[in-house]
Amino acid sequence: MRSPFGRLVNLSHIHDPNITPLFPDDPAFRVDTVATVQRDGYFLRYIHQAEHTGTHWGAPVHFDPEGLAADELDIEDLFLPVVRIDVRERCAADRDYAITVGDLVVWEARYGRIPNESAVIAWTGWDGKWGGPDFLGVGESRGHQPGFAVDTVEWLLETGRLGRRGALGIDTFGPDLGTDDKYAVSKLLYRDHRISLECLANLAELPTTGAWVLVGSPIYRGGSGAPATIFGVLPQ
């Protein structure tokens, strides 16, 4: 039967402890087999990973002590219209590239205004680095990843494009520059019902406009987010 909702695209990497990059100082990602069909009659594994390992989403409490936890959000907060901002060329030339208001103004001149309360996803090209050393970086490049400039997020908030709900998404570890240990962008984003979508995959499959994103994950009581399968819901 043909779906009335259009085609689905998987925007998540496979969670695999052998290749999943870990944010510095995050707990180890480990998988233990605790039951087998031969021994126990069924197969079961114990998965050890942080809430923000691999492709994941974050709830406001992740950076706002007074913010909403995963179980306190509305279901509508996890289903948002999405726009994709292609900054791969700039990020290839500069691992510390900060997405500017100018980038978004140029984008809107071509594609139209970003709808209010959208998920604004930056396609930096980092999804293609997954599983290799260049994702985190080596030598002097270690920890250097692109992100959103602070004034860009302020503009998105002031103009309503990121409203009471909405999201920033990116194919790196998070919306902040990798060199920002103060997490200025995240502290602006994670308020009200706004969320973050991180370590996204397959962004070539996501259209520039017209799609929606749906976040599917366990909802942990008091949680700061969770590893997730994030779906792009494409129009007919």
PDB file of C-alpha atoms in Angstrom:
ATOM      1  CA  MET A   1       0.000   0.000   0.000  1.00  0.00           C
ATOM      2  CA  ARG A   2       1.342   3.438  -0.919  1.00  0.00           C
ATOM      3  CA  SER A   3       1.956   5.669   2.102  1.00  0.00           C
ATOM      4  CA  PRO A   4      -0.017   8.940   2.144  1.00  0.00           C
ATOM      5  CA  PHE A   5       2.950  10.609   3.823  1.00  0.00           C
ATOM      6  CA  GLY A   6       5.566  10.227   1.087  1.00  0.00           C
ATOM      7  CA  ARG A   7       8.922   8.470   1.304  1.00  0.00           C
ATOM      8  CA  LEU A   8      10.874   7.982   4.546  1.00  0.00           C
ATOM      9  CA  VAL A   9      14.619   8.591   4.763  1.00  0.00           C
ATOM     10  CA  ASN A  10      16.787   7.312   7.611  1.00  0.00           C
ATOM     11  CA  LEU A  11      18.854  10.222   8.964  1.00  0.00           C
ATOM     12  CA  SER A  12      20.635   8.094  11.589  1.00  0.00           C
ATOM     13  CA  HIS A  13      23.914   6.209  11.595  1.00  0.00           C
ATOM     14  CA  ILE A  14      23.908   2.578  12.682  1.00  0.00           C
ATOM     15  CA  HIS A  15      24.850   2.385  16.357  1.00  0.00           C
ATOM     16  CA  ASP A  16      27.985   0.251  16.342  1.00  0.00           C
ATOM     17  CA  PRO A  17      30.574   0.418  19.149  1.00  0.00           C
ATOM     18  CA  ASN A  18      33.302  -0.533  16.677  1.00  0.00           C
ATOM     19  CA  ILE A  19      32.942   2.618  14.579  1.00  0.00           C
ATOM     20  CA  THR A  20      30.755   5.136  16.455  1.00  0.00           C
ATOM     21  CA  PRO A  21      32.847   8.216  17.319  1.00  0.00           C
ATOM     22  CA  LEU A  22      32.627   9.293  20.950  1.00  0.00           C
ATOM     23  CA  PHE A  23      32.583  12.869  22.157  1.00  0.00           C
ATOM     24  CA  PRO A  24      35.715  13.479  24.270  1.00  0.00           C
ATOM     25  CA  ASP A  25      35.336  12.139  27.836  1.00  0.00           C
ATOM     26  CA  ASP A  26      31.993  10.453  27.107  1.00  0.00           C
ATOM     27  CA  PRO A  27      31.507   6.960  28.587  1.00  0.00           C
ATOM     28  CA  ALA A  28      32.544   3.976  26.524  1.00  0.00           C
ATOM     29  CA  PHE A  29      30.011   2.411  24.163  1.00  0.00           C
ATOM     30  CA  ARG A  30      29.888  -1.345  24.798  1.00  0.00           C
ATOM     31  CA  VAL A  31      27.620  -4.225  23.849  1.00  0.00           C
ATOM     32  CA  ASP A  32      27.518  -7.391  25.979  1.00  0.00           C
ATOM     33  CA  THR A  33      25.685 -10.556  24.936  1.00  0.00           C
ATOM     34  CA  VAL A  34      23.765 -11.770  27.990  1.00  0.00           C
ATOM     35  CA  ALA A  35      21.647 -14.523  26.419  1.00  0.00           C
ATOM     36  CA  THR A  36      21.930 -16.752  23.356  1.00  0.00           C
ATOM     37  CA  VAL A  37      19.419 -18.956  21.596  1.00  0.00           C
ATOM     38  CA  GLN A  38      21.693 -21.978  22.044  1.00  0.00           C
ATOM     39  CA  ARG A  39      22.062 -21.474  25.819  1.00  0.00           C
ATOM     40  CA  ASP A  40      18.927 -19.619  26.890  1.00  0.00           C
ATOM     41  CA  GLY A  41      16.406 -20.087  24.110  1.00  0.00           C
ATOM     42  CA  TYR A  42      16.504 -16.420  23.096  1.00  0.00           C
ATOM     43  CA  PHE A  43      19.045 -13.757  22.063  1.00  0.00           C
ATOM     44  CA  LEU A  44      19.547 -10.647  24.237  1.00  0.00           C
ATOM     45  CA  ARG A  45      22.246  -8.018  24.527  1.00  0.00           C
ATOM     46  CA  TYR A  46      22.994  -5.372  27.148  1.00  0.00           C
ATOM     47  CA  ILE A  47      23.747  -2.019  25.492  1.00  0.00           C
ATOM     48  CA  HIS A  48      25.950   0.423  27.401  1.00  0.00           C
ATOM     49  CA  GLN A  49      25.914   3.902  25.878  1.00  0.00           C
ATOM     50  CA  ALA A  50      25.356   7.482  26.956  1.00  0.00           C
ATOM     51  CA  GLU A  51      22.165   9.352  26.103  1.00  0.00           C
ATOM     52  CA  HIS A  52      24.127  11.360  23.528  1.00  0.00           C
ATOM     53  CA  THR A  53      26.105   8.584  21.821  1.00  0.00           C
ATOM     54  CA  GLY A  54      25.814   8.224  18.061  1.00  0.00           C
ATOM     55  CA  THR A  55      22.889   9.813  16.247  1.00  0.00           C
ATOM     56  CA  HIS A  56      20.779  11.293  19.006  1.00  0.00           C
ATOM     57  CA  TRP A  57      18.537  14.132  20.099  1.00  0.00           C
ATOM     58  CA  GLY A  58      18.781  16.446  23.074  1.00  0.00           C
ATOM     59  CA  ALA A  59      16.098  17.870  25.359  1.00  0.00           C
ATOM     60  CA  PRO A  60      16.269  21.351  26.966  1.00  0.00           C
ATOM     61  CA  VAL A  61      17.474  19.985  30.329  1.00  0.00           C
ATOM     62  CA  HIS A  62      20.709  18.946  28.604  1.00  0.00           C
ATOM     63  CA  PHE A  63      21.962  22.544  28.959  1.00  0.00           C
ATOM     64  CA  ASP A  64      19.266  24.328  30.978  1.00  0.00           C
ATOM     65  CA  PRO A  65      18.953  23.157  34.618  1.00  0.00           C
ATOM     66  CA  GLU A  66      15.374  24.457  34.636  1.00  0.00           C
ATOM     67  CA  GLY A  67      14.622  23.049  31.186  1.00  0.00           C
ATOM     68  CA  LEU A  68      12.191  20.341  30.211  1.00  0.00           C
ATOM     69  CA  ALA A  69      13.354  16.733  30.302  1.00  0.00           C
ATOM     70  CA  ALA A  70      12.628  14.267  27.520  1.00  0.00           C
ATOM     71  CA  ASP A  71       9.442  12.980  29.166  1.00  0.00           C
ATOM     72  CA  GLU A  72       8.134  16.522  29.748  1.00  0.00           C
ATOM     73  CA  LEU A  73       8.118  17.565  26.097  1.00  0.00           C
ATOM     74  CA  ASP A  74       5.070  17.371  23.839  1.00  0.00           C
ATOM     75  CA  ILE A  75       4.966  14.733  21.126  1.00  0.00           C
ATOM     76  CA  GLU A  76       4.668  17.580  18.602  1.00  0.00           C
ATOM     77  CA  ASP A  77       8.164  18.739  19.617  1.00  0.00           C
ATOM     78  CA  LEU A  78       9.541  15.619  17.931  1.00  0.00           C
ATOM     79  CA  PHE A  79       7.854  16.165  14.541  1.00  0.00           C
ATOM     80  CA  LEU A  80       8.968  19.345  12.795  1.00  0.00           C
ATOM     81  CA  PRO A  81       9.179  20.909   9.328  1.00  0.00           C
ATOM     82  CA  VAL A  82      12.790  20.839   8.199  1.00  0.00           C
ATOM     83  CA  VAL A  83      15.114  22.855   6.001  1.00  0.00           C
ATOM     84  CA  ARG A  84      18.594  21.734   4.990  1.00  0.00           C
ATOM     85  CA  ILE A  85      21.386  24.304   4.722  1.00  0.00           C
ATOM     86  CA  ASP A  86      24.259  23.008   2.561  1.00  0.00           C
ATOM     87  CA  VAL A  87      27.543  24.460   3.866  1.00  0.00           C
ATOM     88  CA  ARG A  88      29.790  21.566   2.826  1.00  0.00           C
ATOM     89  CA  GLU A  89      32.060  23.654   0.620  1.00  0.00           C
ATOM     90  CA  ARG A  90      32.767  26.214   3.340  1.00  0.00           C
ATOM     91  CA  CYS A  91      33.308  23.533   5.976  1.00  0.00           C
ATOM     92  CA  ALA A  92      35.677  21.581   3.737  1.00  0.00           C
ATOM     93  CA  ALA A  93      37.850  24.682   3.549  1.00  0.00           C
ATOM     94  CA  ASP A  94      37.576  25.515   7.265  1.00  0.00           C
ATOM     95  CA  ARG A  95      36.917  22.949  10.009  1.00  0.00           C
ATOM     96  CA  ASP A  96      36.045  25.861  12.312  1.00  0.00           C
ATOM     97  CA  TYR A  97      33.470  27.355   9.971  1.00  0.00           C
ATOM     98  CA  ALA A  98      30.612  29.085  11.827  1.00  0.00           C
ATOM     99  CA  ILE A  99      27.367  29.288   9.854  1.00  0.00           C
ATOM    100  CA  THR A 100      26.428  32.951   9.497  1.00  0.00           C
ATOM    101  CA  VAL A 101      23.224  34.947   9.251  1.00  0.00           C
ATOM    102  CA  GLY A 102      24.428  35.783   5.740  1.00  0.00           C
ATOM    103  CA  ASP A 103      24.412  32.095   4.821  1.00  0.00           C
ATOM    104  CA  LEU A 104      20.758  31.873   5.846  1.00  0.00           C
ATOM    105  CA  VAL A 105      19.799  35.125   4.125  1.00  0.00           C
ATOM    106  CA  VAL A 106      21.319  33.866   0.873  1.00  0.00           C
ATOM    107  CA  TRP A 107      19.535  30.540   1.355  1.00  0.00           C
ATOM    108  CA  GLU A 108      16.195  32.278   1.893  1.00  0.00           C
ATOM    109  CA  ALA A 109      16.672  34.443  -1.195  1.00  0.00           C
ATOM    110  CA  ARG A 110      16.726  31.228  -3.211  1.00  0.00           C
ATOM    111  CA  TYR A 111      14.325  28.958  -1.346  1.00  0.00           C
ATOM    112  CA  GLY A 112      12.009  31.234   0.633  1.00  0.00           C
ATOM    113  CA  ARG A 113      11.629  32.062   4.298  1.00  0.00           C
ATOM    114  CA  ILE A 114      12.459  29.365   6.819  1.00  0.00           C
ATOM    115  CA  PRO A 115       9.105  28.416   8.381  1.00  0.00           C
ATOM    116  CA  ASN A 116       8.626  29.287  12.033  1.00  0.00           C
ATOM    117  CA  GLU A 117       9.355  26.488  14.505  1.00  0.00           C
ATOM    118  CA  SER A 118      11.405  24.511  12.004  1.00  0.00           C
ATOM    119  CA  ALA A 119      14.292  22.127  12.358  1.00  0.00           C
ATOM    120  CA  VAL A 120      17.189  23.978  10.729  1.00  0.00           C
ATOM    121  CA  ILE A 121      19.715  21.337   9.697  1.00  0.00           C
ATOM    122  CA  ALA A 122      23.266  22.154   8.663  1.00  0.00           C
ATOM    123  CA  TRP A 123      24.839  19.757   6.172  1.00  0.00           C
ATOM    124  CA  THR A 124      28.556  20.207   6.787  1.00  0.00           C
ATOM    125  CA  GLY A 125      29.758  17.008   5.098  1.00  0.00           C
ATOM    126  CA  TRP A 126      30.714  15.440   8.419  1.00  0.00           C
ATOM    127  CA  ASP A 127      28.204  12.635   7.854  1.00  0.00           C
ATOM    128  CA  GLY A 128      30.631  11.343   5.226  1.00  0.00           C
ATOM    129  CA  LYS A 129      33.460  11.203   7.785  1.00  0.00           C
ATOM    130  CA  TRP A 130      31.568   8.870  10.155  1.00  0.00           C
ATOM    131  CA  GLY A 131      33.569   5.921  11.408  1.00  0.00           C
ATOM    132  CA  GLY A 132      36.930   7.400  10.420  1.00  0.00           C
ATOM    133  CA  PRO A 133      39.533   9.478  12.255  1.00  0.00           C
ATOM    134  CA  ASP A 134      38.686  12.671  10.365  1.00  0.00           C
ATOM    135  CA  PHE A 135      35.268  12.923  12.058  1.00  0.00           C
ATOM    136  CA  LEU A 136      36.870  14.020  15.323  1.00  0.00           C
ATOM    137  CA  GLY A 137      40.102  15.070  13.654  1.00  0.00           C
ATOM    138  CA  VAL A 138      43.710  14.101  14.241  1.00  0.00           C
ATOM    139  CA  GLY A 139      46.730  16.105  15.321  1.00  0.00           C
ATOM    140  CA  GLU A 140      46.092  19.846  15.332  1.00  0.00           C
ATOM    141  CA  SER A 141      42.654  19.352  13.766  1.00  0.00           C
ATOM    142  CA  ARG A 142      41.399  17.190  16.672  1.00  0.00           C
ATOM    143  CA  GLY A 143      38.202  18.570  18.137  1.00  0.00           C
ATOM    144  CA  HIS A 144      37.722  21.121  15.376  1.00  0.00           C
ATOM    145  CA  GLN A 145      34.230  20.843  13.922  1.00  0.00           C
ATOM    146  CA  PRO A 146      31.967  23.418  12.251  1.00  0.00           C
ATOM    147  CA  GLY A 147      28.772  24.706  13.827  1.00  0.00           C
ATOM    148  CA  PHE A 148      26.401  27.648  14.062  1.00  0.00           C
ATOM    149  CA  ALA A 149      27.606  31.138  14.964  1.00  0.00           C
ATOM    150  CA  VAL A 150      26.039  32.532  18.121  1.00  0.00           C
ATOM    151  CA  ASP A 151      24.564  35.560  16.348  1.00  0.00           C
ATOM    152  CA  THR A 152      22.994  33.238  13.770  1.00  0.00           C
ATOM    153  CA  VAL A 153      21.090  31.398  16.487  1.00  0.00           C
ATOM    154  CA  GLU A 154      20.116  34.706  18.081  1.00  0.00           C
ATOM    155  CA  TRP A 155      18.699  35.792  14.700  1.00  0.00           C
ATOM    156  CA  LEU A 156      16.768  32.541  14.298  1.00  0.00           C
ATOM    157  CA  LEU A 157      15.278  33.041  17.757  1.00  0.00           C
ATOM    158  CA  GLU A 158      14.508  36.757  17.418  1.00  0.00           C
ATOM    159  CA  THR A 159      12.740  36.265  14.077  1.00  0.00           C
ATOM    160  CA  GLY A 160      10.648  33.293  15.195  1.00  0.00           C
ATOM    161  CA  ARG A 161      12.250  30.808  12.856  1.00  0.00           C
ATOM    162  CA  LEU A 162      13.222  28.962  16.020  1.00  0.00           C
ATOM    163  CA  GLY A 163      10.144  29.607  18.104  1.00  0.00           C
ATOM    164  CA  ARG A 164       8.800  28.059  21.274  1.00  0.00           C
ATOM    165  CA  ARG A 165       9.544  24.769  19.566  1.00  0.00           C
ATOM    166  CA  GLY A 166      12.003  24.014  16.801  1.00  0.00           C
ATOM    167  CA  ALA A 167      15.431  22.440  16.444  1.00  0.00           C
ATOM    168  CA  LEU A 168      18.943  22.838  15.232  1.00  0.00           C
ATOM    169  CA  GLY A 169      20.325  19.790  13.480  1.00  0.00           C
ATOM    170  CA  ILE A 170      23.803  18.952  12.263  1.00  0.00           C
ATOM    171  CA  ASP A 171      25.950  16.006  11.168  1.00  0.00           C
ATOM    172  CA  THR A 172      28.702  16.784  13.725  1.00  0.00           C
ATOM    173  CA  PHE A 173      28.690  16.181  17.482  1.00  0.00           C
ATOM    174  CA  GLY A 174      26.470  19.231  18.021  1.00  0.00           C
ATOM    175  CA  PRO A 175      25.450  22.730  16.925  1.00  0.00           C
ATOM    176  CA  ASP A 176      28.350  24.457  18.707  1.00  0.00           C
ATOM    177  CA  LEU A 177      31.754  24.900  17.145  1.00  0.00           C
ATOM    178  CA  GLY A 178      33.968  22.049  18.253  1.00  0.00           C
ATOM    179  CA  THR A 179      36.352  24.531  19.875  1.00  0.00           C
ATOM    180  CA  ASP A 180      33.656  26.171  22.041  1.00  0.00           C
ATOM    181  CA  ASP A 181      33.917  24.548  25.449  1.00  0.00           C
ATOM    182  CA  LYS A 182      31.304  27.004  26.810  1.00  0.00           C
ATOM    183  CA  TYR A 183      28.580  25.661  24.474  1.00  0.00           C
ATOM    184  CA  ALA A 184      27.172  29.121  23.794  1.00  0.00           C
ATOM    185  CA  VAL A 185      24.899  27.982  20.956  1.00  0.00           C
ATOM    186  CA  SER A 186      23.450  25.086  22.931  1.00  0.00           C
ATOM    187  CA  LYS A 187      22.702  27.363  25.881  1.00  0.00           C
ATOM    188  CA  LEU A 188      20.658  29.583  23.572  1.00  0.00           C
ATOM    189  CA  LEU A 189      18.907  26.719  21.820  1.00  0.00           C
ATOM    190  CA  TYR A 190      17.905  24.489  24.721  1.00  0.00           C
ATOM    191  CA  ARG A 191      15.036  26.489  26.197  1.00  0.00           C
ATOM    192  CA  ASP A 192      11.242  26.226  26.004  1.00  0.00           C
ATOM    193  CA  HIS A 193      10.439  23.169  23.832  1.00  0.00           C
ATOM    194  CA  ARG A 194      13.427  23.399  21.479  1.00  0.00           C
ATOM    195  CA  ILE A 195      15.626  20.386  20.817  1.00  0.00           C
ATOM    196  CA  SER A 196      18.847  19.443  19.012  1.00  0.00           C
ATOM    197  CA  LEU A 197      19.423  16.699  16.437  1.00  0.00           C
ATOM    198  CA  GLU A 198      23.053  15.580  16.311  1.00  0.00           C
ATOM    199  CA  CYS A 199      25.349  13.224  14.393  1.00  0.00           C
ATOM    200  CA  LEU A 200      22.845  13.083  11.553  1.00  0.00           C
ATOM    201  CA  ALA A 201      23.396  10.839   8.537  1.00  0.00           C
ATOM    202  CA  ASN A 202      22.368  10.581   4.888  1.00  0.00           C
ATOM    203  CA  LEU A 203      21.676  14.282   4.510  1.00  0.00           C
ATOM    204  CA  ALA A 204      22.064  13.986   0.741  1.00  0.00           C
ATOM    205  CA  GLU A 205      18.706  12.182   0.842  1.00  0.00           C
ATOM    206  CA  LEU A 206      16.953  15.068   2.590  1.00  0.00           C
ATOM    207  CA  PRO A 207      15.454  17.710   0.284  1.00  0.00           C
ATOM    208  CA  THR A 208      16.371  21.343   0.809  1.00  0.00           C
ATOM    209  CA  THR A 209      12.802  22.239   1.753  1.00  0.00           C
ATOM    210  CA  GLY A 210       9.393  20.630   2.040  1.00  0.00           C
ATOM    211  CA  ALA A 211      10.186  17.672   4.294  1.00  0.00           C
ATOM    212  CA  TRP A 212       9.596  17.009   7.996  1.00  0.00           C
ATOM    213  CA  VAL A 213      11.724  15.244  10.601  1.00  0.00           C
ATOM    214  CA  LEU A 214      10.389  12.712  13.069  1.00  0.00           C
ATOM    215  CA  VAL A 215      12.462  11.734  16.111  1.00  0.00           C
ATOM    216  CA  GLY A 216      12.007   8.165  17.274  1.00  0.00           C
ATOM    217  CA  SER A 217      13.717   7.098  20.482  1.00  0.00           C
ATOM    218  CA  PRO A 218      13.162   5.791  23.993  1.00  0.00           C
ATOM    219  CA  ILE A 219      11.707   8.511  26.221  1.00  0.00           C
ATOM    220  CA  TYR A 220      13.630   8.356  29.497  1.00  0.00           C
ATOM    221  CA  ARG A 221      12.058   9.919  32.574  1.00  0.00           C
ATOM    222  CA  GLY A 222      14.203  12.917  33.442  1.00  0.00           C
ATOM    223  CA  GLY A 223      16.262  12.257  30.317  1.00  0.00           C
ATOM    224  CA  SER A 224      18.503  14.727  28.511  1.00  0.00           C
ATOM    225  CA  GLY A 225      17.687  13.027  25.199  1.00  0.00           C
ATOM    226  CA  ALA A 226      18.471   9.627  23.740  1.00  0.00           C
ATOM    227  CA  PRO A 227      20.115   7.730  20.898  1.00  0.00           C
ATOM    228  CA  ALA A 228      17.582   7.897  18.101  1.00  0.00           C
ATOM    229  CA  THR A 229      16.376   6.841  14.714  1.00  0.00           C
ATOM    230  CA  ILE A 230      15.564  10.177  13.089  1.00  0.00           C
ATOM    231  CA  PHE A 231      13.363   9.975  10.018  1.00  0.00           C
ATOM    232  CA  GLY A 232      13.079  12.420   7.175  1.00  0.00           C
ATOM    233  CA  VAL A 233       9.462  12.384   5.994  1.00  0.00           C
ATOM    234  CA  LEU A 234       9.543  13.468   2.356  1.00  0.00           C
ATOM    235  CA  PRO A 235       6.590  14.970   0.496  1.00  0.00           C
ATOM    236  CA  GLN A 236       4.723  12.997  -2.138  1.00  0.00           C
TER     237      GLN A 236
END
